[in-house]
PDB file of C-alpha atoms in Angstrom:
ATOM      1  CA  UNK A 797      88.006  64.154  59.510  1.00 45.00           C
ATOM      2  CA  UNK A 798      89.400  61.016  60.496  1.00 48.00           C
ATOM      3  CA  UNK A 799      87.901  58.206  58.404  1.00 57.00           C
ATOM      4  CA  UNK A 800      91.041  56.285  57.801  1.00 66.00           C
ATOM      5  CA  UNK A 801      92.417  53.798  60.425  1.00 85.00           C
ATOM      6  CA  UNK A 802      96.088  52.756  60.859  1.00 88.00           C
ATOM      7  CA  UNK A 803      97.515  49.909  62.392  1.00 90.00           C
ATOM      8  CA  UNK A 804      99.256  49.158  64.511  1.00 93.00           C
ATOM      9  CA  UNK A 805      98.724  52.364  66.834  1.00 92.00           C
ATOM     10  CA  UNK A 806     102.216  51.783  68.084  1.00 95.00           C
ATOM     11  CA  UNK A 807     105.263  49.924  66.857  1.00 96.00           C
ATOM     12  CA  UNK A 808     108.560  49.672  68.689  1.00 97.00           C
ATOM     13  CA  UNK A 809     111.620  47.999  66.887  1.00 97.00           C
ATOM     14  CA  UNK A 810     115.546  47.850  66.958  1.00 97.00           C
ATOM     15  CA  UNK A 811     117.525  49.953  64.803  1.00 97.00           C
ATOM     16  CA  UNK A 812     118.320  48.275  61.466  1.00 97.00           C
ATOM     17  CA  UNK A 813     114.832  46.405  61.389  1.00 97.00           C
ATOM     18  CA  UNK A 814     112.020  47.268  58.676  1.00 98.00           C
ATOM     19  CA  UNK A 815     108.968  48.870  60.141  1.00 97.00           C
ATOM     20  CA  UNK A 816     105.532  48.282  58.264  1.00 97.00           C
ATOM     21  CA  UNK A 817     102.478  50.426  58.983  1.00 97.00           C
ATOM     22  CA  UNK A 818      99.167  49.975  57.390  1.00 96.00           C
ATOM     23  CA  UNK A 819      96.339  52.236  56.375  1.00 95.00           C
ATOM     24  CA  UNK A 820      92.815  51.312  55.473  1.00 95.00           C
ATOM     25  CA  UNK A 821      90.063  53.732  54.177  1.00 92.00           C
ATOM     26  CA  UNK A 822      86.524  53.742  53.048  1.00 89.00           C
ATOM     27  CA  UNK A 823      85.947  55.612  50.130  1.00 87.00           C
ATOM     28  CA  UNK A 824      87.400  55.762  46.549  1.00 88.00           C
ATOM     29  CA  UNK A 825      90.416  57.862  46.363  1.00 89.00           C
ATOM     30  CA  UNK A 826      92.254  59.855  43.943  1.00 88.00           C
ATOM     31  CA  UNK A 827      95.522  59.477  45.845  1.00 91.00           C
ATOM     32  CA  UNK A 828      97.265  58.542  49.146  1.00 94.00           C
ATOM     33  CA  UNK A 829      99.801  60.267  50.994  1.00 94.00           C
ATOM     34  CA  UNK A 830     101.930  59.504  54.107  1.00 96.00           C
ATOM     35  CA  UNK A 831     103.137  62.137  56.429  1.00 96.00           C
ATOM     36  CA  UNK A 832     105.590  62.049  59.256  1.00 97.00           C
ATOM     37  CA  UNK A 833     105.234  63.940  62.658  1.00 96.00           C
ATOM     38  CA  UNK A 834     108.146  64.338  65.099  1.00 94.00           C
ATOM     39  CA  UNK A 835     106.698  64.843  68.503  1.00 88.00           C
ATOM     40  CA  UNK A 836     104.753  68.238  68.834  1.00 82.00           C
ATOM     41  CA  UNK A 837     105.743  69.556  65.315  1.00 89.00           C
ATOM     42  CA  UNK A 838     103.947  69.873  61.837  1.00 91.00           C
ATOM     43  CA  UNK A 839     103.339  66.920  59.764  1.00 94.00           C
ATOM     44  CA  UNK A 840     105.701  66.484  56.883  1.00 96.00           C
ATOM     45  CA  UNK A 841     104.893  65.088  53.629  1.00 95.00           C
ATOM     46  CA  UNK A 842     106.641  61.873  52.842  1.00 97.00           C
ATOM     47  CA  UNK A 843     105.236  60.188  49.646  1.00 96.00           C
ATOM     48  CA  UNK A 844     102.219  60.276  47.527  1.00 94.00           C
ATOM     49  CA  UNK A 845     100.831  57.295  45.519  1.00 95.00           C
ATOM     50  CA  UNK A 846      98.119  57.897  42.964  1.00 92.00           C
ATOM     51  CA  UNK A 847      94.944  55.422  42.746  1.00 92.00           C
ATOM     52  CA  UNK A 848      96.312  53.835  39.591  1.00 94.00           C
ATOM     53  CA  UNK A 849      99.629  53.016  40.972  1.00 96.00           C
ATOM     54  CA  UNK A 850     100.368  49.794  43.239  1.00 97.00           C
ATOM     55  CA  UNK A 851     103.757  50.487  44.555  1.00 98.00           C
ATOM     56  CA  UNK A 852     106.335  53.465  44.763  1.00 97.00           C
ATOM     57  CA  UNK A 853     109.612  53.941  46.414  1.00 96.00           C
ATOM     58  CA  UNK A 854     111.494  56.848  47.555  1.00 95.00           C
ATOM     59  CA  UNK A 855     114.741  56.200  49.376  1.00 97.00           C
ATOM     60  CA  UNK A 856     114.142  53.695  52.373  1.00 97.00           C
ATOM     61  CA  UNK A 857     110.447  54.154  51.944  1.00 98.00           C
ATOM     62  CA  UNK A 858     108.005  51.762  49.947  1.00 98.00           C
ATOM     63  CA  UNK A 859     104.497  52.255  49.805  1.00 98.00           C
ATOM     64  CA  UNK A 860     101.982  49.882  48.327  1.00 98.00           C
ATOM     65  CA  UNK A 861      98.235  50.613  47.442  1.00 97.00           C
ATOM     66  CA  UNK A 862      95.520  47.890  47.054  1.00 97.00           C
ATOM     67  CA  UNK A 863      92.493  49.983  45.811  1.00 95.00           C
ATOM     68  CA  UNK A 864      90.510  46.478  45.882  1.00 95.00           C
ATOM     69  CA  UNK A 865      91.056  46.167  49.632  1.00 95.00           C
ATOM     70  CA  UNK A 866      91.058  50.146  50.310  1.00 95.00           C
ATOM     71  CA  UNK A 867      94.276  49.650  51.901  1.00 96.00           C
ATOM     72  CA  UNK A 868      97.800  50.978  51.856  1.00 97.00           C
ATOM     73  CA  UNK A 869     101.106  50.059  53.735  1.00 98.00           C
ATOM     74  CA  UNK A 870     104.067  52.006  54.399  1.00 98.00           C
ATOM     75  CA  UNK A 871     107.490  50.151  54.678  1.00 98.00           C
ATOM     76  CA  UNK A 872     110.397  51.669  56.400  1.00 98.00           C
ATOM     77  CA  UNK A 873     113.642  49.728  55.558  1.00 98.00           C
ATOM     78  CA  UNK A 874     116.733  49.596  57.659  1.00 97.00           C
ATOM     79  CA  UNK A 875     115.395  51.898  60.401  1.00 97.00           C
ATOM     80  CA  UNK A 876     117.427  54.290  62.096  1.00 97.00           C
ATOM     81  CA  UNK A 877     116.858  55.910  65.601  1.00 96.00           C
ATOM     82  CA  UNK A 878     115.931  59.126  63.795  1.00 96.00           C
ATOM     83  CA  UNK A 879     112.952  57.495  62.124  1.00 97.00           C
ATOM     84  CA  UNK A 880     111.116  57.610  65.599  1.00 97.00           C
ATOM     85  CA  UNK A 881     108.004  59.662  64.922  1.00 97.00           C
ATOM     86  CA  UNK A 882     104.144  59.418  64.224  1.00 96.00           C
ATOM     87  CA  UNK A 883     103.184  58.457  60.696  1.00 96.00           C
ATOM     88  CA  UNK A 884      99.964  59.179  59.018  1.00 95.00           C
ATOM     89  CA  UNK A 885      98.377  58.171  55.990  1.00 95.00           C
ATOM     90  CA  UNK A 886      95.995  60.801  54.269  1.00 93.00           C
ATOM     91  CA  UNK A 887      93.743  60.199  51.138  1.00 89.00           C
ATOM     92  CA  UNK A 888      92.126  62.802  48.737  1.00 79.00           C
ATOM     93  CA  UNK A 889      88.919  61.612  47.431  1.00 71.00           C
ATOM     94  CA  UNK A 890      87.555  64.785  45.782  1.00 67.00           C
ATOM     95  CA  UNK A 891      88.625  68.457  45.865  1.00 65.00           C
ATOM     96  CA  UNK A 892      91.408  69.673  48.108  1.00 65.00           C
ATOM     97  CA  UNK A 893      90.372  68.112  51.438  1.00 76.00           C
ATOM     98  CA  UNK A 894      92.551  65.305  52.621  1.00 84.00           C
ATOM     99  CA  UNK A 895      91.205  62.864  55.370  1.00 86.00           C
ATOM    100  CA  UNK A 896      93.881  61.704  58.070  1.00 89.00           C
ATOM    101  CA  UNK A 897      94.183  58.398  59.683  1.00 89.00           C
ATOM    102  CA  UNK A 898      94.789  58.144  63.332  1.00 89.00           C
ATOM    103  CA  UNK A 899      98.532  57.638  63.032  1.00 92.00           C
ATOM    104  CA  UNK A 900     101.178  55.139  64.194  1.00 95.00           C
ATOM    105  CA  UNK A 901     103.587  55.813  66.663  1.00 95.00           C
ATOM    106  CA  UNK A 902     107.024  54.287  65.577  1.00 97.00           C
ATOM    107  CA  UNK A 903     109.835  54.110  68.222  1.00 97.00           C
ATOM    108  CA  UNK A 904     113.261  52.838  66.875  1.00 97.00           C
ATOM    109  CA  UNK A 905     115.539  51.717  69.797  1.00 96.00           C
ATOM    110  CA  UNK A 906     119.141  52.306  69.124  1.00 92.00           C
TER     111      UNK A 906
ATOM    112  CA  UNK B1236     112.080  78.319  50.944  1.00 84.00           C
ATOM    113  CA  UNK B1237     108.533  77.061  50.894  1.00 83.00           C
ATOM    114  CA  UNK B1238     107.151  77.804  54.300  1.00 93.00           C
ATOM    115  CA  UNK B1239     103.804  77.877  56.446  1.00 97.00           C
ATOM    116  CA  UNK B1240     104.513  80.432  59.526  1.00 97.00           C
ATOM    117  CA  UNK B1241     102.220  80.260  62.594  1.00 96.00           C
ATOM    118  CA  UNK B1242     102.248  82.514  65.663  1.00 97.00           C
ATOM    119  CA  UNK B1243     102.441  82.251  68.237  1.00 97.00           C
ATOM    120  CA  UNK B1244     103.922  78.921  68.979  1.00 96.00           C
ATOM    121  CA  UNK B1245     103.062  78.627  72.595  1.00 96.00           C
ATOM    122  CA  UNK B1246     100.057  80.344  74.131  1.00 96.00           C
ATOM    123  CA  UNK B1247      98.435  80.385  77.699  1.00 97.00           C
ATOM    124  CA  UNK B1248      95.336  82.479  78.055  1.00 96.00           C
ATOM    125  CA  UNK B1249      92.321  82.385  80.541  1.00 96.00           C
ATOM    126  CA  UNK B1250      88.681  81.729  79.678  1.00 97.00           C
ATOM    127  CA  UNK B1251      87.104  84.240  77.468  1.00 96.00           C
ATOM    128  CA  UNK B1252      89.871  86.277  76.755  1.00 97.00           C
ATOM    129  CA  UNK B1253      89.624  86.716  72.425  1.00 97.00           C
ATOM    130  CA  UNK B1254      92.875  85.595  70.805  1.00 97.00           C
ATOM    131  CA  UNK B1255      94.079  85.124  67.247  1.00 98.00           C
ATOM    132  CA  UNK B1256      96.759  82.554  65.973  1.00 98.00           C
ATOM    133  CA  UNK B1257      98.287  83.911  62.667  1.00 98.00           C
ATOM    134  CA  UNK B1258      99.057  81.876  59.814  1.00 98.00           C
ATOM    135  CA  UNK B1259     100.937  82.755  56.595  1.00 98.00           C
ATOM    136  CA  UNK B1260     102.101  81.136  53.392  1.00 97.00           C
ATOM    137  CA  UNK B1261     104.774  81.918  50.689  1.00 96.00           C
ATOM    138  CA  UNK B1262     103.565  79.447  48.336  1.00 94.00           C
ATOM    139  CA  UNK B1263     100.761  81.203  46.485  1.00 94.00           C
ATOM    140  CA  UNK B1264      98.525  78.288  47.584  1.00 94.00           C
ATOM    141  CA  UNK B1265      94.650  78.979  47.242  1.00 93.00           C
ATOM    142  CA  UNK B1266      93.665  76.181  49.836  1.00 93.00           C
ATOM    143  CA  UNK B1267      94.383  76.453  53.277  1.00 95.00           C
ATOM    144  CA  UNK B1268      93.347  74.778  56.441  1.00 95.00           C
ATOM    145  CA  UNK B1269      93.173  74.660  60.194  1.00 97.00           C
ATOM    146  CA  UNK B1270      93.563  71.574  62.320  1.00 96.00           C
ATOM    147  CA  UNK B1271      93.535  70.679  65.903  1.00 96.00           C
ATOM    148  CA  UNK B1272      95.397  67.619  67.207  1.00 94.00           C
ATOM    149  CA  UNK B1273      94.162  65.966  70.466  1.00 92.00           C
ATOM    150  CA  UNK B1274      95.562  62.682  71.967  1.00 87.00           C
ATOM    151  CA  UNK B1275      93.326  59.814  70.811  1.00 81.00           C
ATOM    152  CA  UNK B1276      91.237  62.101  68.442  1.00 82.00           C
ATOM    153  CA  UNK B1277      94.133  62.405  65.541  1.00 84.00           C
ATOM    154  CA  UNK B1278      93.879  65.457  63.447  1.00 89.00           C
ATOM    155  CA  UNK B1279      90.536  67.178  63.083  1.00 91.00           C
ATOM    156  CA  UNK B1280      89.768  69.989  60.504  1.00 92.00           C
ATOM    157  CA  UNK B1281      88.276  73.043  62.094  1.00 96.00           C
ATOM    158  CA  UNK B1282      88.065  75.316  58.864  1.00 95.00           C
ATOM    159  CA  UNK B1283      89.283  75.553  55.558  1.00 94.00           C
ATOM    160  CA  UNK B1284      89.438  78.128  52.556  1.00 95.00           C
ATOM    161  CA  UNK B1285      89.495  77.586  48.836  1.00 92.00           C
ATOM    162  CA  UNK B1286      90.201  81.033  47.981  1.00 93.00           C
ATOM    163  CA  UNK B1287      90.491  84.557  49.153  1.00 95.00           C
ATOM    164  CA  UNK B1288      87.041  85.343  50.879  1.00 94.00           C
ATOM    165  CA  UNK B1289      85.897  81.889  50.440  1.00 94.00           C
ATOM    166  CA  UNK B1290      85.829  79.865  53.734  1.00 96.00           C
ATOM    167  CA  UNK B1291      83.947  76.725  54.995  1.00 94.00           C
ATOM    168  CA  UNK B1292      83.482  74.656  58.156  1.00 93.00           C
ATOM    169  CA  UNK B1293      85.455  71.537  58.606  1.00 91.00           C
ATOM    170  CA  UNK B1294      84.490  68.973  61.144  1.00 89.00           C
ATOM    171  CA  UNK B1295      84.726  70.828  64.444  1.00 94.00           C
ATOM    172  CA  UNK B1296      84.167  74.680  63.954  1.00 96.00           C
ATOM    173  CA  UNK B1297      82.060  75.418  67.028  1.00 97.00           C
ATOM    174  CA  UNK B1298      83.995  78.201  68.849  1.00 97.00           C
ATOM    175  CA  UNK B1299      86.275  79.262  65.958  1.00 98.00           C
ATOM    176  CA  UNK B1300      86.157  81.798  63.365  1.00 98.00           C
ATOM    177  CA  UNK B1301      88.682  82.537  60.344  1.00 98.00           C
ATOM    178  CA  UNK B1302      89.226  85.094  57.673  1.00 97.00           C
ATOM    179  CA  UNK B1303      90.872  84.878  54.270  1.00 97.00           C
ATOM    180  CA  UNK B1304      91.219  88.630  53.172  1.00 97.00           C
ATOM    181  CA  UNK B1305      94.474  87.861  51.289  1.00 96.00           C
ATOM    182  CA  UNK B1306      95.852  84.670  49.597  1.00 96.00           C
ATOM    183  CA  UNK B1307      98.854  84.224  51.915  1.00 97.00           C
ATOM    184  CA  UNK B1308      97.210  84.776  55.273  1.00 98.00           C
ATOM    185  CA  UNK B1309      94.538  82.738  57.287  1.00 98.00           C
ATOM    186  CA  UNK B1310      94.045  83.593  60.794  1.00 98.00           C
ATOM    187  CA  UNK B1311      92.231  81.438  63.437  1.00 98.00           C
ATOM    188  CA  UNK B1312      90.155  83.511  65.887  1.00 98.00           C
ATOM    189  CA  UNK B1313      88.891  82.119  69.164  1.00 97.00           C
ATOM    190  CA  UNK B1314      86.351  84.933  70.142  1.00 96.00           C
ATOM    191  CA  UNK B1315      85.888  83.260  73.797  1.00 97.00           C
ATOM    192  CA  UNK B1316      88.216  80.518  74.292  1.00 97.00           C
ATOM    193  CA  UNK B1317      87.427  77.799  76.667  1.00 97.00           C
ATOM    194  CA  UNK B1318      89.241  75.016  78.442  1.00 97.00           C
ATOM    195  CA  UNK B1319      88.007  72.488  75.935  1.00 97.00           C
ATOM    196  CA  UNK B1320      89.940  74.316  73.152  1.00 98.00           C
ATOM    197  CA  UNK B1321      93.183  73.324  74.942  1.00 98.00           C
ATOM    198  CA  UNK B1322      94.924  71.734  72.160  1.00 97.00           C
ATOM    199  CA  UNK B1323      97.603  71.704  69.360  1.00 96.00           C
ATOM    200  CA  UNK B1324      96.906  73.592  66.398  1.00 97.00           C
ATOM    201  CA  UNK B1325      98.223  73.216  63.106  1.00 97.00           C
ATOM    202  CA  UNK B1326      97.581  75.468  59.768  1.00 97.00           C
ATOM    203  CA  UNK B1327      98.294  73.873  56.565  1.00 96.00           C
ATOM    204  CA  UNK B1328      98.557  75.125  53.014  1.00 95.00           C
ATOM    205  CA  UNK B1329      97.775  72.861  50.172  1.00 92.00           C
ATOM    206  CA  UNK B1330      99.179  72.503  46.552  1.00 88.00           C
ATOM    207  CA  UNK B1331      96.702  72.367  43.754  1.00 79.00           C
ATOM    208  CA  UNK B1332      96.411  70.639  40.455  1.00 73.00           C
ATOM    209  CA  UNK B1333      95.562  67.019  41.847  1.00 70.00           C
ATOM    210  CA  UNK B1334      98.309  66.291  44.097  1.00 74.00           C
ATOM    211  CA  UNK B1335      96.917  68.034  47.011  1.00 82.00           C
ATOM    212  CA  UNK B1336      99.901  67.796  49.149  1.00 89.00           C
ATOM    213  CA  UNK B1337      99.847  69.689  52.601  1.00 92.00           C
ATOM    214  CA  UNK B1338     102.375  71.797  53.898  1.00 95.00           C
ATOM    215  CA  UNK B1339     101.986  72.367  57.874  1.00 96.00           C
ATOM    216  CA  UNK B1340     103.125  75.040  60.144  1.00 96.00           C
ATOM    217  CA  UNK B1341     104.970  74.044  63.055  1.00 95.00           C
ATOM    218  CA  UNK B1342     101.864  74.165  65.321  1.00 96.00           C
ATOM    219  CA  UNK B1343     100.651  76.307  68.209  1.00 97.00           C
ATOM    220  CA  UNK B1344     100.265  74.747  71.582  1.00 97.00           C
ATOM    221  CA  UNK B1345      97.276  76.647  73.157  1.00 98.00           C
ATOM    222  CA  UNK B1346      96.262  76.130  76.913  1.00 97.00           C
ATOM    223  CA  UNK B1347      93.037  77.755  78.127  1.00 97.00           C
ATOM    224  CA  UNK B1348      92.973  77.991  81.987  1.00 96.00           C
TER     225      UNK B1348
END
């Protein structure tokens, strides 16, 4: 089900710039994840942050989580044209079910 | 290599002609799901399965059936497809133990005429 909201819905930047995407959710969570989807392809897991963590890094990705505000952000630094894709947050509050946000379409212009 | 394999990748069919989309995973995951993705509506879960012979409805189950006779396979069945089932479908397999990371298939683009 889609109970997370992402913003912006679309983002266009130049290569080399940073891209920031935000995700808000409504329930308590165990963890929050970010996925990437290239056009028409399956989603690929990027990074997971647990509810007791505030920040996590993986390569050029930085994720923050603020459980008091029920929000997370994904920062991609020094973007590349190959980063062009849709990015989805997904959170897990109980069991195995993930709830996905609506996604942010990122375009990185060379 | 960890994989979720869906077939076919593309399918054009006509209203009322039964079809099955297959899904297979090689990671020994217990939890599998089917999603459909439509413009402006995001990913919506159709059905999920927590283990062999255990399936349950997701958010949009109408018009779909699933079965889980073996752990690795989770086919999606459209008994009588209709044009509103034209969509991009994804199968996913989920790790357990708390992380619940989903591995997605490459997708099946279905057109029902």
